[in-house]
GROMACS .gro file of C-alpha atoms in nm:
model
  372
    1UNK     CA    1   8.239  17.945  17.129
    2UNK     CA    2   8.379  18.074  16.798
    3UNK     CA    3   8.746  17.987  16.731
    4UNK     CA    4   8.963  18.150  16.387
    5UNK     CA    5   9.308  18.001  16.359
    6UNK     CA    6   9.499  18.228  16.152
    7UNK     CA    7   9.833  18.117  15.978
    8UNK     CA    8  10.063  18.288  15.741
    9UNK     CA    9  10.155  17.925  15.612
   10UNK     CA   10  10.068  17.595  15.759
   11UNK     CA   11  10.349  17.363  15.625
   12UNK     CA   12  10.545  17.159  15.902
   13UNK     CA   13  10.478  17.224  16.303
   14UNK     CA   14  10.208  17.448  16.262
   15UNK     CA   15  10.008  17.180  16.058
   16UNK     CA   16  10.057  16.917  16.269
   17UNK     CA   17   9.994  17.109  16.583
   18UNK     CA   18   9.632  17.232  16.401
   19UNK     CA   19   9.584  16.857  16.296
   20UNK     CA   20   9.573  16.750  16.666
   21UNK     CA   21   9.357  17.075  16.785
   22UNK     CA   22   9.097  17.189  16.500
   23UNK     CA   23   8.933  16.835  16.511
   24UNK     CA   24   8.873  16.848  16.900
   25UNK     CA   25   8.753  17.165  16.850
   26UNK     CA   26   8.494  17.115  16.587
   27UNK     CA   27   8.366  16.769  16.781
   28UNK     CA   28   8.309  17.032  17.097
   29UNK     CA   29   8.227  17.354  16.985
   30UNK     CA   30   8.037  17.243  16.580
   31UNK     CA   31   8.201  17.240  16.275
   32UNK     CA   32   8.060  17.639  16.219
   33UNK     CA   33   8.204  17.728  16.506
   34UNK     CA   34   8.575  17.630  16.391
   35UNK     CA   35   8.726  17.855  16.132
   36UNK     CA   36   9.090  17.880  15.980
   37UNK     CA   37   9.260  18.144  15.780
   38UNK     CA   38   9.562  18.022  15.567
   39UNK     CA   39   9.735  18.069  15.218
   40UNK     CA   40   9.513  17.978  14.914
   41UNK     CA   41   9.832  17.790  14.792
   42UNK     CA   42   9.883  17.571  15.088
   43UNK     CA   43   9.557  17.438  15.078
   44UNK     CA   44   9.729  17.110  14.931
   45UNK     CA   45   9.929  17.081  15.268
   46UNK     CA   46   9.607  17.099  15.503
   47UNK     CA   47   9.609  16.792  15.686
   48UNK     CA   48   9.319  16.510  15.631
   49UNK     CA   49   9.176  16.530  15.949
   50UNK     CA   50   9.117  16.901  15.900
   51UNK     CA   51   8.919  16.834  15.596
   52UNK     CA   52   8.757  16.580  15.767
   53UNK     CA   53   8.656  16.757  16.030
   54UNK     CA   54   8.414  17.050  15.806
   55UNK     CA   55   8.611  17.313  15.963
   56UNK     CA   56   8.520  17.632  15.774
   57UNK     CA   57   8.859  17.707  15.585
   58UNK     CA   58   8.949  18.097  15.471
   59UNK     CA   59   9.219  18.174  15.225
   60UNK     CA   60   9.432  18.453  15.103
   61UNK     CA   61   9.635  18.518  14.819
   62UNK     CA   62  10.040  18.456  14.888
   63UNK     CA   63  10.240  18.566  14.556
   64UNK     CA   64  10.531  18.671  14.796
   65UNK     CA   65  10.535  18.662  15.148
   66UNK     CA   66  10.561  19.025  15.195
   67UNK     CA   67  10.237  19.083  14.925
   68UNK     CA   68  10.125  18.776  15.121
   69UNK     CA   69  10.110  18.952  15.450
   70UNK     CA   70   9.914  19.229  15.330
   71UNK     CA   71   9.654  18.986  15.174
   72UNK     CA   72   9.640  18.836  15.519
   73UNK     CA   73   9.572  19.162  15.695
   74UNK     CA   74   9.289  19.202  15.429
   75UNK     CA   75   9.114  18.869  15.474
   76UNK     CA   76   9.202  18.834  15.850
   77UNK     CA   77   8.962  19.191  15.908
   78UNK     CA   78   8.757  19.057  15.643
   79UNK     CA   79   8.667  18.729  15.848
   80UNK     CA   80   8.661  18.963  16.178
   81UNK     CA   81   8.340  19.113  16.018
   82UNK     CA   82   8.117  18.807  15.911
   83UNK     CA   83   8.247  18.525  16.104
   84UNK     CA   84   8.281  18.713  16.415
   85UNK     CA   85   8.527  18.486  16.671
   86UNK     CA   86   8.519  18.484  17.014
   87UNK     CA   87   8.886  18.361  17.015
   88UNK     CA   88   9.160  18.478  16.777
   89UNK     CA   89   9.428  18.191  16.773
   90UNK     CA   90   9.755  18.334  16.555
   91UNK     CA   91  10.028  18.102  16.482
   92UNK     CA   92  10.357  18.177  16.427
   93UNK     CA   93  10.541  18.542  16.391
   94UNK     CA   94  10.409  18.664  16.086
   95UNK     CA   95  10.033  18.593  16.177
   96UNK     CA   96  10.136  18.654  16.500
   97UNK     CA   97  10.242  19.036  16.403
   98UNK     CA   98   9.978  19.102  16.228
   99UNK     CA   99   9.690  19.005  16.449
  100UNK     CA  100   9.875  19.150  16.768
  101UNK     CA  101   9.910  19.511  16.559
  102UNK     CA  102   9.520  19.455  16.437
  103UNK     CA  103   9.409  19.442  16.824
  104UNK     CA  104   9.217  19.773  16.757
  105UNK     CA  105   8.974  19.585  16.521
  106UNK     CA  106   8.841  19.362  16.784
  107UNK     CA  107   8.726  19.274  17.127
  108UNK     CA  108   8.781  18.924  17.141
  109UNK     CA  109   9.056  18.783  17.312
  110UNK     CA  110   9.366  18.692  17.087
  111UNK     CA  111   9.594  18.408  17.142
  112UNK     CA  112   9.940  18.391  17.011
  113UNK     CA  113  10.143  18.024  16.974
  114UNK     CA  114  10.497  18.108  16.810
  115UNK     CA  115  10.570  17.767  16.731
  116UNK     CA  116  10.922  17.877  16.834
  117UNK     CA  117  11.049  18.248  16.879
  118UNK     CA  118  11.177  18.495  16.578
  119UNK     CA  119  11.451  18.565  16.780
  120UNK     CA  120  11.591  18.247  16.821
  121UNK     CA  121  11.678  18.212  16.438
  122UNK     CA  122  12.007  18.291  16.333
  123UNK     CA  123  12.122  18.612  16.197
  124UNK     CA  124  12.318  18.932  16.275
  125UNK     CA  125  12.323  19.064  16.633
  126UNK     CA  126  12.143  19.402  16.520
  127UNK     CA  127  11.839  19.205  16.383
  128UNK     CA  128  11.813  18.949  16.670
  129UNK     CA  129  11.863  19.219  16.906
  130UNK     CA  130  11.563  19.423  16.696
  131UNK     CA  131  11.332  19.129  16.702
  132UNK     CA  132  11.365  19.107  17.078
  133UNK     CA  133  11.282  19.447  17.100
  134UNK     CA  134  10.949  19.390  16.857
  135UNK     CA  135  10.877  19.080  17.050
  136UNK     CA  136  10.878  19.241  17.382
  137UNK     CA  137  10.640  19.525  17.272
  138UNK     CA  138  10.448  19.288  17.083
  139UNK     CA  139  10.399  19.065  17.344
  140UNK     CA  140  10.186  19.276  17.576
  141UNK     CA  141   9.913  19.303  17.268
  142UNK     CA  142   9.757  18.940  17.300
  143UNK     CA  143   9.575  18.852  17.614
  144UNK     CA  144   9.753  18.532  17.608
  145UNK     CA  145  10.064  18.369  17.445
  146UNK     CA  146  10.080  18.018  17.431
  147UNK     CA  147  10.424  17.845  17.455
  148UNK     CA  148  10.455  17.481  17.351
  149UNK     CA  149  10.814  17.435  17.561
  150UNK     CA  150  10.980  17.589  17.873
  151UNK     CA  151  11.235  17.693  17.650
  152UNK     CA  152  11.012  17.907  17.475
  153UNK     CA  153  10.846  18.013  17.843
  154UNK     CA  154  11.223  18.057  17.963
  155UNK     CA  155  11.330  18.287  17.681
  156UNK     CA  156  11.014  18.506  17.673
  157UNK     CA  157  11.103  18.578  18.024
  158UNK     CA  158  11.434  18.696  17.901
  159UNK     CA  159  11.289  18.931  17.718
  160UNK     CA  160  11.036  19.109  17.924
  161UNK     CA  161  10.743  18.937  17.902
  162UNK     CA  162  10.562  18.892  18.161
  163UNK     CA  163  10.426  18.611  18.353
  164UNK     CA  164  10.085  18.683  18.338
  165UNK     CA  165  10.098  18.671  17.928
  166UNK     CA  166  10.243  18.349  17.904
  167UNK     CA  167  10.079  17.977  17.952
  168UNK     CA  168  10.278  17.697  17.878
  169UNK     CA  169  10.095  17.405  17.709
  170UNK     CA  170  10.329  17.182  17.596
  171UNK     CA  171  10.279  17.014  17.237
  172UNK     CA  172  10.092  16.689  17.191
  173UNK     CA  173  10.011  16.391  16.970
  174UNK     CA  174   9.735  16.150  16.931
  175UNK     CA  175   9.803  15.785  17.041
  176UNK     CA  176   9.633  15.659  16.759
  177UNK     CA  177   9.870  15.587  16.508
  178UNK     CA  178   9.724  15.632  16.161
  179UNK     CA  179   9.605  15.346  16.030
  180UNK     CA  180   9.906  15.302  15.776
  181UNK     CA  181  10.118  14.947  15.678
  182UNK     CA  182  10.532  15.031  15.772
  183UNK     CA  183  10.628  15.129  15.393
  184UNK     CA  184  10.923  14.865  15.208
  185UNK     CA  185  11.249  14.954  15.321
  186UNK     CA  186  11.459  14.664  15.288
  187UNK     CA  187  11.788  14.713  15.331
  188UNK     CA  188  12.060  14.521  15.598
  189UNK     CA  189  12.215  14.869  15.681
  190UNK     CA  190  12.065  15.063  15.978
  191UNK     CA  191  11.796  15.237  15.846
  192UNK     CA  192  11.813  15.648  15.903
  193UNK     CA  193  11.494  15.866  15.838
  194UNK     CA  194  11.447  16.291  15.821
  195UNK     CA  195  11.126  16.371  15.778
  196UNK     CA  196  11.127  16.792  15.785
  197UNK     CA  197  11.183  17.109  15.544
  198UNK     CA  198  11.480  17.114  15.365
  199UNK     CA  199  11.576  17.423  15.476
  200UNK     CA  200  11.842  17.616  15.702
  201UNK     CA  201  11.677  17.586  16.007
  202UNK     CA  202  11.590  17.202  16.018
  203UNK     CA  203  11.957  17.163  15.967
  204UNK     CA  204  11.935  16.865  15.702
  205UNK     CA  205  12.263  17.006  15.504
  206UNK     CA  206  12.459  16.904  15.812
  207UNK     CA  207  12.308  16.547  15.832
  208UNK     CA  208  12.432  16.522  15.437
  209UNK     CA  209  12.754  16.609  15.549
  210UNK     CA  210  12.744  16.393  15.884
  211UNK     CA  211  12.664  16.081  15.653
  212UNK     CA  212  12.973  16.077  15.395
  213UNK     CA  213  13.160  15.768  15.452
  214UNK     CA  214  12.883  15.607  15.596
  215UNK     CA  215  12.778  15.432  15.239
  216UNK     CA  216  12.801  15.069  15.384
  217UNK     CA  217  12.681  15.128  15.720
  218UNK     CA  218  12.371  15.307  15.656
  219UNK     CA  219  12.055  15.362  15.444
  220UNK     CA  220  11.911  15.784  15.439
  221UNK     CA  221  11.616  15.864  15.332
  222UNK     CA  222  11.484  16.222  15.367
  223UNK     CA  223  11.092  16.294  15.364
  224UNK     CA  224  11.036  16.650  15.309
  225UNK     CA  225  11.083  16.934  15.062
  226UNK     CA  226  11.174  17.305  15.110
  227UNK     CA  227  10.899  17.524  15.243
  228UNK     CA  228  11.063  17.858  15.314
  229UNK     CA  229  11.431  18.014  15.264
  230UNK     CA  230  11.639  17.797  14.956
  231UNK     CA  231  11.642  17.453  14.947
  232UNK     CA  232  12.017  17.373  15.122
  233UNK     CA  233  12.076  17.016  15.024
  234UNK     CA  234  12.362  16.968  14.762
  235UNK     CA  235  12.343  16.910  14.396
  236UNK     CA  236  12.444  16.569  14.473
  237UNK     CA  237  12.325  16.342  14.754
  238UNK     CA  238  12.563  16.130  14.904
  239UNK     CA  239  12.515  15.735  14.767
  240UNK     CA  240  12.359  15.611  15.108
  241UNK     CA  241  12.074  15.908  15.069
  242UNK     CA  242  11.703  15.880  14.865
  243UNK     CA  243  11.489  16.169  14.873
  244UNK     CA  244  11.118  16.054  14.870
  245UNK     CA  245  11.024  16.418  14.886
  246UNK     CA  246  10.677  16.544  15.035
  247UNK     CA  247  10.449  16.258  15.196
  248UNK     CA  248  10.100  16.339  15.394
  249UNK     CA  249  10.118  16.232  15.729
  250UNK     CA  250  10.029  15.862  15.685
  251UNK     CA  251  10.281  15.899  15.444
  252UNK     CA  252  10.544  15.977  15.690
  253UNK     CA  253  10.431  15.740  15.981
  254UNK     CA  254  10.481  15.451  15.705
  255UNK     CA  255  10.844  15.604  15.677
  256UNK     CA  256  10.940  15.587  16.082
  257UNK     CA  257  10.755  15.249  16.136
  258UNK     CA  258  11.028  15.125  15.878
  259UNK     CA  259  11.302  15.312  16.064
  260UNK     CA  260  11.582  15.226  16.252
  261UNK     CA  261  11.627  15.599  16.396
  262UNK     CA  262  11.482  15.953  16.344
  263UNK     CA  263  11.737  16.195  16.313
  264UNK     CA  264  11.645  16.587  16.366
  265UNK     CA  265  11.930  16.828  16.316
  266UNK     CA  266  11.796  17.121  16.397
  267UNK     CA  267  11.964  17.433  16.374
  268UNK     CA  268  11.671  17.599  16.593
  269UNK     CA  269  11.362  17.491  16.728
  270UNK     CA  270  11.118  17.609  16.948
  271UNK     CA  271  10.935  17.210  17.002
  272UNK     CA  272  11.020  16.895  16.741
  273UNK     CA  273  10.706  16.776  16.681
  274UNK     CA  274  10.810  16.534  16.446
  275UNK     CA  275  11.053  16.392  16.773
  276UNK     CA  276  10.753  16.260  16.959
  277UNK     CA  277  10.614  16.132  16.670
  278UNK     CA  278  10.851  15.895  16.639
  279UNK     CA  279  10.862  15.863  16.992
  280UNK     CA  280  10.511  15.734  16.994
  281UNK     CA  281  10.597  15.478  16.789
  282UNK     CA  282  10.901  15.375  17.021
  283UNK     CA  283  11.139  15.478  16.753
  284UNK     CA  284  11.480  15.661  16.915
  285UNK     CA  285  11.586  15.993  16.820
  286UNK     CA  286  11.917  16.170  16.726
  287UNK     CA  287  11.854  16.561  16.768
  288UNK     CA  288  12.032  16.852  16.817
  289UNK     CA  289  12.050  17.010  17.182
  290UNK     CA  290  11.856  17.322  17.090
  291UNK     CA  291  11.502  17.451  17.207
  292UNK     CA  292  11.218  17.187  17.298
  293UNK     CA  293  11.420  16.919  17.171
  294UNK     CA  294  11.658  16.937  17.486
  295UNK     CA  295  11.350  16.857  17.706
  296UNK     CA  296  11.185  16.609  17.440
  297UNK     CA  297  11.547  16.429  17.515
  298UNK     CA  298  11.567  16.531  17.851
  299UNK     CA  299  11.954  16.586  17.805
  300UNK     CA  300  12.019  16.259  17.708
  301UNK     CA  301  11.787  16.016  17.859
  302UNK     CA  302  11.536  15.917  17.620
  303UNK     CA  303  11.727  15.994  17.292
  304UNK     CA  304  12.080  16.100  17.137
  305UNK     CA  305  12.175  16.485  17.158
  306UNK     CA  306  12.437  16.633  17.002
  307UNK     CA  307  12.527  16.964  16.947
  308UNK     CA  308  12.379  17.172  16.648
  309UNK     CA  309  12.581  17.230  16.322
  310UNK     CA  310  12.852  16.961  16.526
  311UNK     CA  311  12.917  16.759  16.181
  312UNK     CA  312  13.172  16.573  16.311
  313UNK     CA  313  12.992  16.478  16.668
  314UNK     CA  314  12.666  16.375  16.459
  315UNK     CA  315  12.919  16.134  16.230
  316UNK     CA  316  13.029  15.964  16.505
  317UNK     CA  317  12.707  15.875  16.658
  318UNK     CA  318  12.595  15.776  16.363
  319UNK     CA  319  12.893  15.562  16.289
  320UNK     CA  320  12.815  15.397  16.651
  321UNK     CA  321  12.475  15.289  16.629
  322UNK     CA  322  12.368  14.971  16.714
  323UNK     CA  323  12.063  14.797  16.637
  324UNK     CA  324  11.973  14.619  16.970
  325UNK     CA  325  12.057  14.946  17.157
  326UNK     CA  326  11.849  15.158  16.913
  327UNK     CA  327  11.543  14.921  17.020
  328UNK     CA  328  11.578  15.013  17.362
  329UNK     CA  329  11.646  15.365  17.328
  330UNK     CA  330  11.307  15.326  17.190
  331UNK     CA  331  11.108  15.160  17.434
  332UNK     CA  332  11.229  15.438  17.694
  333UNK     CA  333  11.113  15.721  17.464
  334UNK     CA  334  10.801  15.586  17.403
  335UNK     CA  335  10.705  15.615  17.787
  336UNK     CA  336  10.846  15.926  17.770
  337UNK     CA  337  10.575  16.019  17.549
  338UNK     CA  338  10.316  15.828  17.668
  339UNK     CA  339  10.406  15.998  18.070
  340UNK     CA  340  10.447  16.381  17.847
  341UNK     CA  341  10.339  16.466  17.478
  342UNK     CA  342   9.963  16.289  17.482
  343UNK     CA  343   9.779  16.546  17.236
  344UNK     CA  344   9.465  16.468  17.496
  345UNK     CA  345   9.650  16.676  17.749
  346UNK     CA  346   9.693  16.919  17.503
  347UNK     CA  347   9.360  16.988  17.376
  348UNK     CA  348   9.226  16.986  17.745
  349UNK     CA  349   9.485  17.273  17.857
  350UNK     CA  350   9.345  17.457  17.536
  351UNK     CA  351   9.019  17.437  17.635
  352UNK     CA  352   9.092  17.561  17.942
  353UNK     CA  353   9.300  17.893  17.872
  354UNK     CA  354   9.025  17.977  17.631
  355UNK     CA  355   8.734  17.968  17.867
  356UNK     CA  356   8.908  18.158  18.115
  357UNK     CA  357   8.993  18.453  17.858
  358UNK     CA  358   8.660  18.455  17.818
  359UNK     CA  359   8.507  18.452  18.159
  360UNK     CA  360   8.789  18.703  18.209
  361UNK     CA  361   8.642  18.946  17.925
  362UNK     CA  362   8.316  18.909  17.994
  363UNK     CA  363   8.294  19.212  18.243
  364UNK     CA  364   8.506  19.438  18.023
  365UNK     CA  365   8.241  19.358  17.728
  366UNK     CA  366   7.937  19.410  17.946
  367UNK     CA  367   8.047  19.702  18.074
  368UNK     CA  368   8.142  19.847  17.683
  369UNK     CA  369   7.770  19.765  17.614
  370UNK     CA  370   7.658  20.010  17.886
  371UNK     CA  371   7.871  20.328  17.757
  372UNK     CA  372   7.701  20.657  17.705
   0.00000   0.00000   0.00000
């Protein structure tokens, strides 16, 4: 079997998602047999265990994202021709669009993952009620769409997809914890940790302005950078707040063994990957009710929710924690993970969908051979 993941960028979910999957696939299917297609200039932000793994890596050009998505459709019909896939895997909506209009080009069968729906991003009415539209007709182009939460399965339905387009798979993590010493964090106060984009979605302009007055209780420290849209945190960072900036991920698992709590303010988000990471390592959560992250929590009983863009509700849980009830918190998400979110699952149900798309198009590609 011959797999192409093709990304329009592979900073944040979508890298960590393809960290977990591209390695199975290569020990299964042969390191020629596993393929990905992503921006020339995000090759910095590929993931060890993707380099590690001698997946064949593709790149385009991405001055712009709009010249970017042209490049894409360039290379993408490019790779069609000499590395010839059996399964198309696109990730996220601007991949996603362009592979689902490309359907023409090829016979294989196409997967789509949004890694959390277009339409669920803020904006005007008129847009969100125009990407609904584009997502509906899209979304009877791929032979499958894979959906990494039942909130994502659950608002697809709203839309008009149907059933027989969608398989939920939720997202997964290794439980092998990269081999990584807890990084120096010493400090009496309770130790806070984002690790995201600084961006408008991930919501970390609200945690800046959840944390004033908080100086003597509490020690920030944001892992990240911005990745797309403008960078939203202030000129000035509140005293209790150190920005380490951009860290691989052994780099960030140092970071939330040292924690206290993982907060992830989320203005939308189709999963929260980086929630079950630190569930794994029995580290509690604070995240906003939206998307995946409502299940990840369960409402409540393996983690903190509070409401998105609720500055004031996020203050005062912060301004309540307590050390001893942060440690169990902990315990009880890590069996959450351990029962949910094992990346073994994952890669399993993967495996699965893809060799039934393809015992499914085998007849339709024997019987295109025998045309006259």
């Amino acid at each position: 079997m011959k797999i192409i993941h093709v990304c329009e960028t592979i900073i944040g979910g979508t890298g960590s998602y393809l960290s977990e999957v591209i390695p199975h696939q290569v020990e299964r299917y042969g390191a020629e047999n596993v393929a990905l297609l992503i921006p020339q200039t995000h090759m910095p932000f590929v993931e060890k265990s993707i380099l590690d793994s001698g997946a064949r890596i593709f790149t385009f050009a991405r001055p712009r994202r709009l010249s970017g998505s042209i490049y894409l459709s360039f290379q993408y019909l490019r790779r069609l021709q000499s590395f010839k896939p059996d399964i198309i895997h696109a990730h996220s909506s601007i991949a996603g669009v362009i592979v689902r209009s490309l359907r023409m080009f090829t016979r294989a069968p196409i997967v789509f993952c949004p890694h959390g729906w277009s339409m669920d991003m803020k904006g005007s009415r008129a847009m969100l009620r125009m990407t609904e539209v584009a997502e509906r007709v899209l979304g009877r182009l791929p032979d499958q769409i894979v959906v990494i939460s039942a909130h994502e399965y659950q608002r697809a339905l709203d839309i008009g997809i149907p059933t027989s387009r969608l398989t939920l798979i939720p997202n997964g993590i290794a439980n092998i914890v990269p081999a990584v010493a807890p990084a120096p964090w010493d400090d009496d106060r309770i130790k806070v940790l984002y690790a995201g984009r600084f961006d408008y979605q991930k919501g970390v302009d609200v945690l800046m302005r959840a944390v004033e007055g908080l100086d003597d209780r509490l020690s920030v420290r944001l892992v990240g950078d911005a990745a797309s849209g403008n960078r939203v945190l202030p000129a000035k960072l509140p005293a209790c707040v150190t920005e380490v900036g951009w860290l691989d991920r052994k780099g960030v698992t140092a970071q939330m063994m040292s924690c206290d709590v993982l907060v992830v303010p989320s203005r939308w988000e189709g999963f929260g990957l980086v929630a079950i990471e630190a569930m794994r390592l029995a580290k509690p959560v604070i995240a906003s009710a939206v998307g995946g992250l409502q299940e990840i929590i369960d409402q409540g009983r393996y983690g903190y929710l509070v409401q998105p863009e609720d500055v004031q509700e996020l203050h005062d849980r912060l301004l309540e924690l307590d050390r001893e009830e942060l440690r169990a918190m902990g315990e009880i998400g890590h069996n959450r993970y351990l029962s949910k979110y094992t990346a073994d699952r994952m890669v399993r149900q993967l495996d699965d969908l893809y060799a039934r798309m393809l015992l499914t198009s085998l007849p339709a590609a024997a019987g295109a051979g025998t045309d006259e």
